[in-house]
Amino acid sequence: MSRNQGFSLLELLIVIAIFGILAGIMTPSFLQWRDRSKVKGDASELRAVFESAKLRAIKHNTNVVVTFPDTTSYQAFIDTNESGARDAGEDILITRTLSPGVTITTNTFADSDMAFNGITGKFINDPVAIRVGLGPENCSSIRVQHV
């Protein structure tokens, strides 16, 4: 009685082909999931920065400005002289860069910044909408409105 040990070459090639087909099917889904999670993570972080800026404005009884110097980064600072621009001696609360490939695709506020009032916590600008994404088909929107 002979005992077969191991796999034949044909069996091994069939298993490799099945893994190759599965990898080809799963890779695009994984890449889309990864891209969506980067966009959602950056949008959530930006939303948290807005909330933090609002709370800091009330806590310090001064304006806090979130500014967007370009489409891939933002910064929040305490605006003690209420100029709307960061001057010497004004504390930076946070500086962030978005994940690689993620950009701020749309913003509806002037001067690439928004400021929160220190007394009410409301933002000084008109209501805003910001879209963060990897392109027009993969975006997450953030809306900030007066309450």
Short mmCIF file of N, CA and C in Angstrom, two decimals:
data_model
loop_
_atom_site.label_atom_id
_atom_site.label_comp_id
_atom_site.label_asym_id
_atom_site.label_seq_id
_atom_site.Cartn_x
_atom_site.Cartn_y
_atom_site.Cartn_z
N MET A 1 0.84 -1.16 0.00
CA MET A 1 0.00 0.00 0.00
C MET A 1 0.89 1.24 0.00
N SER A 2 0.71 2.07 -0.98
CA SER A 2 1.55 3.27 -1.05
C SER A 2 0.85 4.44 -0.39
N ARG A 3 1.64 5.29 0.22
CA ARG A 3 1.08 6.46 0.92
C ARG A 3 1.47 7.69 0.14
N ASN A 4 0.46 8.52 -0.18
CA ASN A 4 0.74 9.79 -0.85
C ASN A 4 1.08 10.82 0.22
N GLN A 5 2.16 11.50 0.00
CA GLN A 5 2.54 12.55 0.94
C GLN A 5 2.62 13.87 0.19
N GLY A 6 2.03 14.93 0.78
CA GLY A 6 2.11 16.26 0.18
C GLY A 6 1.06 16.46 -0.89
N PHE A 7 1.27 17.53 -1.65
CA PHE A 7 0.34 17.91 -2.70
C PHE A 7 0.98 17.73 -4.05
N SER A 8 0.16 17.47 -5.03
CA SER A 8 0.69 17.40 -6.38
C SER A 8 0.87 18.82 -6.91
N LEU A 9 1.63 18.95 -7.96
CA LEU A 9 1.86 20.26 -8.56
C LEU A 9 0.55 20.86 -9.06
N LEU A 10 -0.31 20.06 -9.60
CA LEU A 10 -1.60 20.54 -10.10
C LEU A 10 -2.46 21.09 -8.97
N GLU A 11 -2.51 20.41 -7.84
CA GLU A 11 -3.29 20.89 -6.69
C GLU A 11 -2.74 22.23 -6.19
N LEU A 12 -1.44 22.31 -6.11
CA LEU A 12 -0.81 23.55 -5.66
C LEU A 12 -1.12 24.70 -6.60
N LEU A 13 -1.07 24.50 -7.91
CA LEU A 13 -1.38 25.54 -8.89
C LEU A 13 -2.83 25.97 -8.81
N ILE A 14 -3.73 25.05 -8.55
CA ILE A 14 -5.15 25.39 -8.42
C ILE A 14 -5.37 26.27 -7.20
N VAL A 15 -4.75 25.95 -6.08
CA VAL A 15 -4.89 26.75 -4.85
C VAL A 15 -4.31 28.16 -5.07
N ILE A 16 -3.16 28.24 -5.72
CA ILE A 16 -2.54 29.54 -6.00
C ILE A 16 -3.44 30.37 -6.91
N ALA A 17 -4.05 29.73 -7.91
CA ALA A 17 -4.96 30.44 -8.82
C ALA A 17 -6.18 30.96 -8.07
N ILE A 18 -6.73 30.16 -7.16
CA ILE A 18 -7.89 30.60 -6.37
C ILE A 18 -7.52 31.78 -5.50
N PHE A 19 -6.37 31.73 -4.83
CA PHE A 19 -5.92 32.87 -4.02
C PHE A 19 -5.70 34.11 -4.88
N GLY A 20 -5.16 33.94 -6.06
CA GLY A 20 -4.96 35.08 -6.96
C GLY A 20 -6.27 35.71 -7.37
N ILE A 21 -7.26 34.90 -7.69
CA ILE A 21 -8.58 35.42 -8.07
C ILE A 21 -9.21 36.16 -6.89
N LEU A 22 -9.18 35.56 -5.72
CA LEU A 22 -9.74 36.22 -4.52
C LEU A 22 -9.03 37.53 -4.22
N ALA A 23 -7.72 37.55 -4.35
CA ALA A 23 -6.97 38.79 -4.11
C ALA A 23 -7.35 39.86 -5.12
N GLY A 24 -7.54 39.47 -6.37
CA GLY A 24 -7.95 40.42 -7.40
C GLY A 24 -9.34 40.99 -7.14
N ILE A 25 -10.22 40.19 -6.58
CA ILE A 25 -11.57 40.65 -6.26
C ILE A 25 -11.57 41.55 -5.02
N MET A 26 -10.78 41.20 -4.02
CA MET A 26 -10.80 41.91 -2.74
C MET A 26 -10.00 43.21 -2.74
N THR A 27 -8.97 43.33 -3.55
CA THR A 27 -8.10 44.50 -3.51
C THR A 27 -8.83 45.81 -3.78
N PRO A 28 -9.66 45.93 -4.82
CA PRO A 28 -10.35 47.21 -5.03
C PRO A 28 -11.28 47.58 -3.86
N SER A 29 -11.96 46.61 -3.30
CA SER A 29 -12.84 46.88 -2.16
C SER A 29 -12.04 47.37 -0.96
N PHE A 30 -10.91 46.72 -0.72
CA PHE A 30 -10.06 47.13 0.40
C PHE A 30 -9.53 48.55 0.19
N LEU A 31 -9.11 48.87 -1.03
CA LEU A 31 -8.59 50.21 -1.30
C LEU A 31 -9.67 51.27 -1.14
N GLN A 32 -10.89 50.99 -1.59
CA GLN A 32 -12.00 51.94 -1.40
C GLN A 32 -12.30 52.11 0.08
N TRP A 33 -12.32 51.02 0.84
CA TRP A 33 -12.57 51.11 2.27
C TRP A 33 -11.49 51.95 2.96
N ARG A 34 -10.24 51.72 2.58
CA ARG A 34 -9.14 52.48 3.18
C ARG A 34 -9.27 53.97 2.87
N ASP A 35 -9.59 54.31 1.62
CA ASP A 35 -9.75 55.71 1.24
C ASP A 35 -10.92 56.35 1.99
N ARG A 36 -12.05 55.64 2.07
CA ARG A 36 -13.21 56.18 2.79
C ARG A 36 -12.89 56.40 4.26
N SER A 37 -12.16 55.48 4.86
CA SER A 37 -11.85 55.64 6.28
C SER A 37 -10.90 56.81 6.52
N LYS A 38 -9.97 57.07 5.58
CA LYS A 38 -9.09 58.24 5.71
C LYS A 38 -9.91 59.52 5.66
N VAL A 39 -10.83 59.62 4.72
CA VAL A 39 -11.66 60.81 4.56
C VAL A 39 -12.54 61.01 5.79
N LYS A 40 -13.21 59.95 6.23
CA LYS A 40 -14.09 60.06 7.40
C LYS A 40 -13.30 60.40 8.66
N GLY A 41 -12.11 59.84 8.80
CA GLY A 41 -11.28 60.15 9.96
C GLY A 41 -10.85 61.60 9.98
N ASP A 42 -10.42 62.12 8.83
CA ASP A 42 -10.02 63.53 8.76
C ASP A 42 -11.21 64.46 8.98
N ALA A 43 -12.37 64.11 8.44
CA ALA A 43 -13.56 64.93 8.64
C ALA A 43 -13.98 64.93 10.10
N SER A 44 -13.92 63.79 10.75
CA SER A 44 -14.26 63.71 12.18
C SER A 44 -13.28 64.52 13.02
N GLU A 45 -12.01 64.45 12.67
CA GLU A 45 -11.01 65.22 13.41
C GLU A 45 -11.23 66.72 13.24
N LEU A 46 -11.56 67.14 12.03
CA LEU A 46 -11.83 68.56 11.79
C LEU A 46 -13.07 69.02 12.55
N ARG A 47 -14.09 68.18 12.57
CA ARG A 47 -15.30 68.50 13.33
C ARG A 47 -14.96 68.65 14.82
N ALA A 48 -14.09 67.78 15.33
CA ALA A 48 -13.67 67.86 16.73
C ALA A 48 -12.88 69.14 17.00
N VAL A 49 -12.08 69.57 16.02
CA VAL A 49 -11.32 70.82 16.18
C VAL A 49 -12.28 72.00 16.27
N PHE A 50 -13.35 71.99 15.46
CA PHE A 50 -14.35 73.06 15.55
C PHE A 50 -14.99 73.09 16.93
N GLU A 51 -15.35 71.93 17.44
CA GLU A 51 -15.96 71.88 18.78
C GLU A 51 -14.97 72.35 19.85
N SER A 52 -13.73 71.92 19.72
CA SER A 52 -12.70 72.34 20.67
C SER A 52 -12.47 73.85 20.60
N ALA A 53 -12.46 74.41 19.39
CA ALA A 53 -12.28 75.85 19.22
C ALA A 53 -13.43 76.61 19.88
N LYS A 54 -14.62 76.11 19.72
CA LYS A 54 -15.79 76.75 20.33
C LYS A 54 -15.68 76.74 21.87
N LEU A 55 -15.29 75.59 22.42
CA LEU A 55 -15.16 75.49 23.87
C LEU A 55 -14.02 76.36 24.40
N ARG A 56 -12.90 76.41 23.67
CA ARG A 56 -11.79 77.27 24.08
C ARG A 56 -12.17 78.73 24.03
N ALA A 57 -12.96 79.11 23.03
CA ALA A 57 -13.39 80.51 22.93
C ALA A 57 -14.19 80.90 24.16
N ILE A 58 -15.07 80.04 24.59
CA ILE A 58 -15.87 80.33 25.78
C ILE A 58 -15.00 80.30 27.03
N LYS A 59 -14.13 79.30 27.14
CA LYS A 59 -13.27 79.16 28.32
C LYS A 59 -12.35 80.36 28.51
N HIS A 60 -11.74 80.85 27.42
CA HIS A 60 -10.79 81.96 27.51
C HIS A 60 -11.45 83.32 27.27
N ASN A 61 -12.75 83.31 26.99
CA ASN A 61 -13.50 84.54 26.74
C ASN A 61 -12.81 85.41 25.68
N THR A 62 -12.41 84.77 24.60
CA THR A 62 -11.76 85.45 23.48
C THR A 62 -12.10 84.70 22.20
N ASN A 63 -11.81 85.29 21.09
CA ASN A 63 -12.07 84.62 19.82
C ASN A 63 -11.03 83.53 19.57
N VAL A 64 -11.49 82.44 18.99
CA VAL A 64 -10.60 81.38 18.54
C VAL A 64 -10.84 81.22 17.04
N VAL A 65 -9.76 81.21 16.28
CA VAL A 65 -9.85 81.15 14.82
C VAL A 65 -9.30 79.81 14.34
N VAL A 66 -10.04 79.20 13.41
CA VAL A 66 -9.55 78.03 12.69
C VAL A 66 -9.27 78.51 11.28
N THR A 67 -8.02 78.39 10.86
CA THR A 67 -7.62 78.91 9.56
C THR A 67 -7.13 77.77 8.67
N PHE A 68 -7.33 77.93 7.37
CA PHE A 68 -6.95 76.92 6.38
C PHE A 68 -5.96 77.55 5.40
N PRO A 69 -4.66 77.47 5.69
CA PRO A 69 -3.67 78.11 4.82
C PRO A 69 -3.60 77.50 3.42
N ASP A 70 -3.95 76.23 3.30
CA ASP A 70 -3.99 75.57 1.99
C ASP A 70 -5.04 74.46 2.05
N THR A 71 -5.11 73.64 1.03
CA THR A 71 -6.16 72.62 0.97
C THR A 71 -5.81 71.33 1.71
N THR A 72 -4.65 71.28 2.34
CA THR A 72 -4.26 70.05 3.02
C THR A 72 -3.95 70.24 4.50
N SER A 73 -4.15 71.44 5.04
CA SER A 73 -3.83 71.64 6.46
C SER A 73 -4.74 72.70 7.07
N TYR A 74 -4.74 72.73 8.40
CA TYR A 74 -5.49 73.75 9.13
C TYR A 74 -4.83 73.99 10.47
N GLN A 75 -5.19 75.11 11.08
CA GLN A 75 -4.58 75.53 12.33
C GLN A 75 -5.64 76.27 13.14
N ALA A 76 -5.63 76.07 14.46
CA ALA A 76 -6.52 76.80 15.35
C ALA A 76 -5.65 77.57 16.34
N PHE A 77 -6.04 78.83 16.60
CA PHE A 77 -5.29 79.65 17.55
C PHE A 77 -6.22 80.59 18.29
N ILE A 78 -5.76 81.03 19.47
CA ILE A 78 -6.51 82.00 20.26
C ILE A 78 -6.19 83.38 19.73
N ASP A 79 -7.22 84.09 19.29
CA ASP A 79 -7.08 85.41 18.67
C ASP A 79 -7.34 86.48 19.73
N THR A 80 -6.34 86.80 20.54
CA THR A 80 -6.54 87.70 21.67
C THR A 80 -6.87 89.13 21.25
N ASN A 81 -6.35 89.58 20.11
CA ASN A 81 -6.64 90.95 19.68
C ASN A 81 -7.78 91.03 18.66
N GLU A 82 -8.43 89.87 18.39
CA GLU A 82 -9.60 89.80 17.51
C GLU A 82 -9.34 90.37 16.11
N SER A 83 -8.12 90.14 15.61
CA SER A 83 -7.77 90.62 14.27
C SER A 83 -8.15 89.63 13.18
N GLY A 84 -8.38 88.37 13.56
CA GLY A 84 -8.69 87.34 12.58
C GLY A 84 -7.45 86.69 11.99
N ALA A 85 -6.28 87.23 12.30
CA ALA A 85 -5.02 86.66 11.83
C ALA A 85 -4.13 86.37 13.03
N ARG A 86 -3.27 85.38 12.89
CA ARG A 86 -2.38 85.04 14.00
C ARG A 86 -1.25 86.06 14.08
N ASP A 87 -1.13 86.67 15.24
CA ASP A 87 -0.09 87.66 15.50
C ASP A 87 0.88 87.10 16.54
N ALA A 88 1.99 87.77 16.73
CA ALA A 88 2.99 87.34 17.71
C ALA A 88 2.34 87.26 19.10
N GLY A 89 2.65 86.21 19.80
CA GLY A 89 2.15 86.05 21.16
C GLY A 89 0.81 85.34 21.26
N GLU A 90 0.16 85.06 20.14
CA GLU A 90 -1.12 84.35 20.19
C GLU A 90 -0.86 82.85 20.13
N ASP A 91 -1.44 82.13 21.07
CA ASP A 91 -1.17 80.70 21.22
C ASP A 91 -1.82 79.87 20.13
N ILE A 92 -1.04 78.96 19.57
CA ILE A 92 -1.57 77.98 18.62
C ILE A 92 -2.13 76.81 19.42
N LEU A 93 -3.38 76.47 19.15
CA LEU A 93 -4.01 75.35 19.84
C LEU A 93 -3.71 74.03 19.15
N ILE A 94 -3.76 74.05 17.82
CA ILE A 94 -3.55 72.83 17.06
C ILE A 94 -3.13 73.17 15.63
N THR A 95 -2.25 72.39 15.10
CA THR A 95 -1.87 72.47 13.68
C THR A 95 -1.93 71.05 13.15
N ARG A 96 -2.69 70.85 12.09
CA ARG A 96 -2.85 69.51 11.53
C ARG A 96 -2.70 69.52 10.02
N THR A 97 -2.21 68.41 9.51
CA THR A 97 -2.17 68.15 8.08
C THR A 97 -3.06 66.96 7.81
N LEU A 98 -3.85 67.02 6.77
CA LEU A 98 -4.74 65.93 6.42
C LEU A 98 -3.93 64.72 5.96
N SER A 99 -4.57 63.56 5.95
CA SER A 99 -3.92 62.33 5.49
C SER A 99 -3.45 62.49 4.05
N PRO A 100 -2.42 61.77 3.65
CA PRO A 100 -1.93 61.88 2.27
C PRO A 100 -3.05 61.63 1.26
N GLY A 101 -3.16 62.54 0.30
CA GLY A 101 -4.17 62.43 -0.74
C GLY A 101 -5.49 63.08 -0.42
N VAL A 102 -5.76 63.35 0.86
CA VAL A 102 -7.02 63.97 1.27
C VAL A 102 -6.87 65.48 1.22
N THR A 103 -7.85 66.16 0.64
CA THR A 103 -7.81 67.62 0.56
C THR A 103 -9.15 68.20 0.98
N ILE A 104 -9.12 69.48 1.30
CA ILE A 104 -10.35 70.23 1.52
C ILE A 104 -10.81 70.67 0.14
N THR A 105 -11.87 70.06 -0.35
CA THR A 105 -12.28 70.29 -1.73
C THR A 105 -13.18 71.51 -1.87
N THR A 106 -13.90 71.88 -0.83
CA THR A 106 -14.81 73.02 -0.89
C THR A 106 -14.88 73.66 0.48
N ASN A 107 -14.88 74.97 0.51
CA ASN A 107 -15.27 75.66 1.73
C ASN A 107 -16.08 76.88 1.31
N THR A 108 -17.05 77.25 2.15
CA THR A 108 -17.96 78.32 1.76
C THR A 108 -17.76 79.57 2.61
N PHE A 109 -16.60 79.69 3.25
CA PHE A 109 -16.37 80.87 4.05
C PHE A 109 -15.26 81.71 3.45
N ALA A 110 -15.30 82.99 3.75
CA ALA A 110 -14.35 83.94 3.18
C ALA A 110 -13.02 83.88 3.92
N ASP A 111 -11.98 84.28 3.26
CA ASP A 111 -10.64 84.44 3.85
C ASP A 111 -10.04 83.16 4.39
N SER A 112 -10.58 82.00 4.05
CA SER A 112 -10.04 80.71 4.47
C SER A 112 -9.90 80.58 5.98
N ASP A 113 -10.79 81.21 6.73
CA ASP A 113 -10.78 81.00 8.17
C ASP A 113 -12.17 81.17 8.73
N MET A 114 -12.35 80.68 9.95
CA MET A 114 -13.60 80.90 10.67
C MET A 114 -13.26 81.15 12.12
N ALA A 115 -14.02 82.03 12.75
CA ALA A 115 -13.73 82.44 14.13
C ALA A 115 -14.93 82.18 15.01
N PHE A 116 -14.66 81.73 16.24
CA PHE A 116 -15.69 81.52 17.25
C PHE A 116 -15.62 82.63 18.27
N ASN A 117 -16.77 83.17 18.64
CA ASN A 117 -16.87 84.27 19.59
C ASN A 117 -16.67 83.75 21.00
N GLY A 118 -15.93 84.52 21.81
CA GLY A 118 -15.61 84.09 23.16
C GLY A 118 -16.75 84.18 24.15
N ILE A 119 -17.74 84.99 23.88
CA ILE A 119 -18.85 85.15 24.83
C ILE A 119 -19.94 84.10 24.58
N THR A 120 -20.34 83.95 23.34
CA THR A 120 -21.44 83.05 23.02
C THR A 120 -20.98 81.69 22.50
N GLY A 121 -19.75 81.60 22.01
CA GLY A 121 -19.28 80.37 21.40
C GLY A 121 -19.75 80.21 19.97
N LYS A 122 -20.60 81.11 19.50
CA LYS A 122 -21.07 81.04 18.12
C LYS A 122 -19.97 81.53 17.20
N PHE A 123 -20.00 81.03 15.96
CA PHE A 123 -18.97 81.50 15.05
C PHE A 123 -19.40 82.82 14.44
N ILE A 124 -18.41 83.61 14.13
CA ILE A 124 -18.62 84.98 13.68
C ILE A 124 -18.99 85.01 12.21
N ASN A 125 -18.47 84.07 11.43
CA ASN A 125 -18.70 84.04 10.00
C ASN A 125 -20.13 83.59 9.68
N ASP A 126 -20.48 83.63 8.41
CA ASP A 126 -21.75 83.07 7.95
C ASP A 126 -21.68 81.55 8.08
N PRO A 127 -22.84 80.88 8.03
CA PRO A 127 -22.82 79.41 8.09
C PRO A 127 -21.91 78.86 6.99
N VAL A 128 -21.21 77.78 7.34
CA VAL A 128 -20.20 77.26 6.42
C VAL A 128 -20.45 75.79 6.11
N ALA A 129 -19.92 75.38 4.99
CA ALA A 129 -19.89 73.96 4.62
C ALA A 129 -18.48 73.67 4.12
N ILE A 130 -17.94 72.57 4.57
CA ILE A 130 -16.61 72.16 4.17
C ILE A 130 -16.72 70.73 3.67
N ARG A 131 -16.09 70.46 2.54
CA ARG A 131 -16.04 69.10 2.01
C ARG A 131 -14.59 68.64 2.04
N VAL A 132 -14.38 67.50 2.67
CA VAL A 132 -13.06 66.90 2.77
C VAL A 132 -13.09 65.61 1.96
N GLY A 133 -12.12 65.42 1.07
CA GLY A 133 -12.17 64.18 0.31
C GLY A 133 -10.98 63.93 -0.57
N LEU A 134 -11.04 62.78 -1.25
CA LEU A 134 -10.01 62.38 -2.20
C LEU A 134 -10.40 62.74 -3.62
N GLY A 135 -11.54 63.29 -3.80
CA GLY A 135 -12.05 63.67 -5.11
C GLY A 135 -13.54 63.86 -5.02
N PRO A 136 -14.20 64.21 -6.12
CA PRO A 136 -15.62 64.50 -6.05
C PRO A 136 -16.49 63.32 -5.63
N GLU A 137 -16.05 62.09 -5.89
CA GLU A 137 -16.87 60.94 -5.56
C GLU A 137 -16.64 60.41 -4.16
N ASN A 138 -15.60 60.83 -3.49
CA ASN A 138 -15.28 60.29 -2.17
C ASN A 138 -15.05 61.44 -1.20
N CYS A 139 -16.15 62.09 -0.79
CA CYS A 139 -16.07 63.25 0.09
C CYS A 139 -16.92 63.06 1.32
N SER A 140 -16.59 63.80 2.35
CA SER A 140 -17.39 63.87 3.56
C SER A 140 -17.62 65.34 3.85
N SER A 141 -18.86 65.71 4.12
CA SER A 141 -19.20 67.13 4.33
C SER A 141 -19.32 67.43 5.82
N ILE A 142 -18.91 68.66 6.15
CA ILE A 142 -19.07 69.18 7.51
C ILE A 142 -19.85 70.49 7.37
N ARG A 143 -20.93 70.60 8.09
CA ARG A 143 -21.71 71.83 8.07
C ARG A 143 -21.68 72.45 9.45
N VAL A 144 -21.42 73.74 9.49
CA VAL A 144 -21.41 74.49 10.76
C VAL A 144 -22.44 75.60 10.57
N GLN A 145 -23.43 75.63 11.47
CA GLN A 145 -24.50 76.60 11.34
C GLN A 145 -24.68 77.36 12.66
N HIS A 146 -25.27 78.55 12.53
CA HIS A 146 -25.62 79.30 13.73
C HIS A 146 -26.71 78.56 14.50
N VAL A 147 -26.65 78.62 15.80
CA VAL A 147 -27.71 77.99 16.60
C VAL A 147 -28.49 79.05 17.35
#
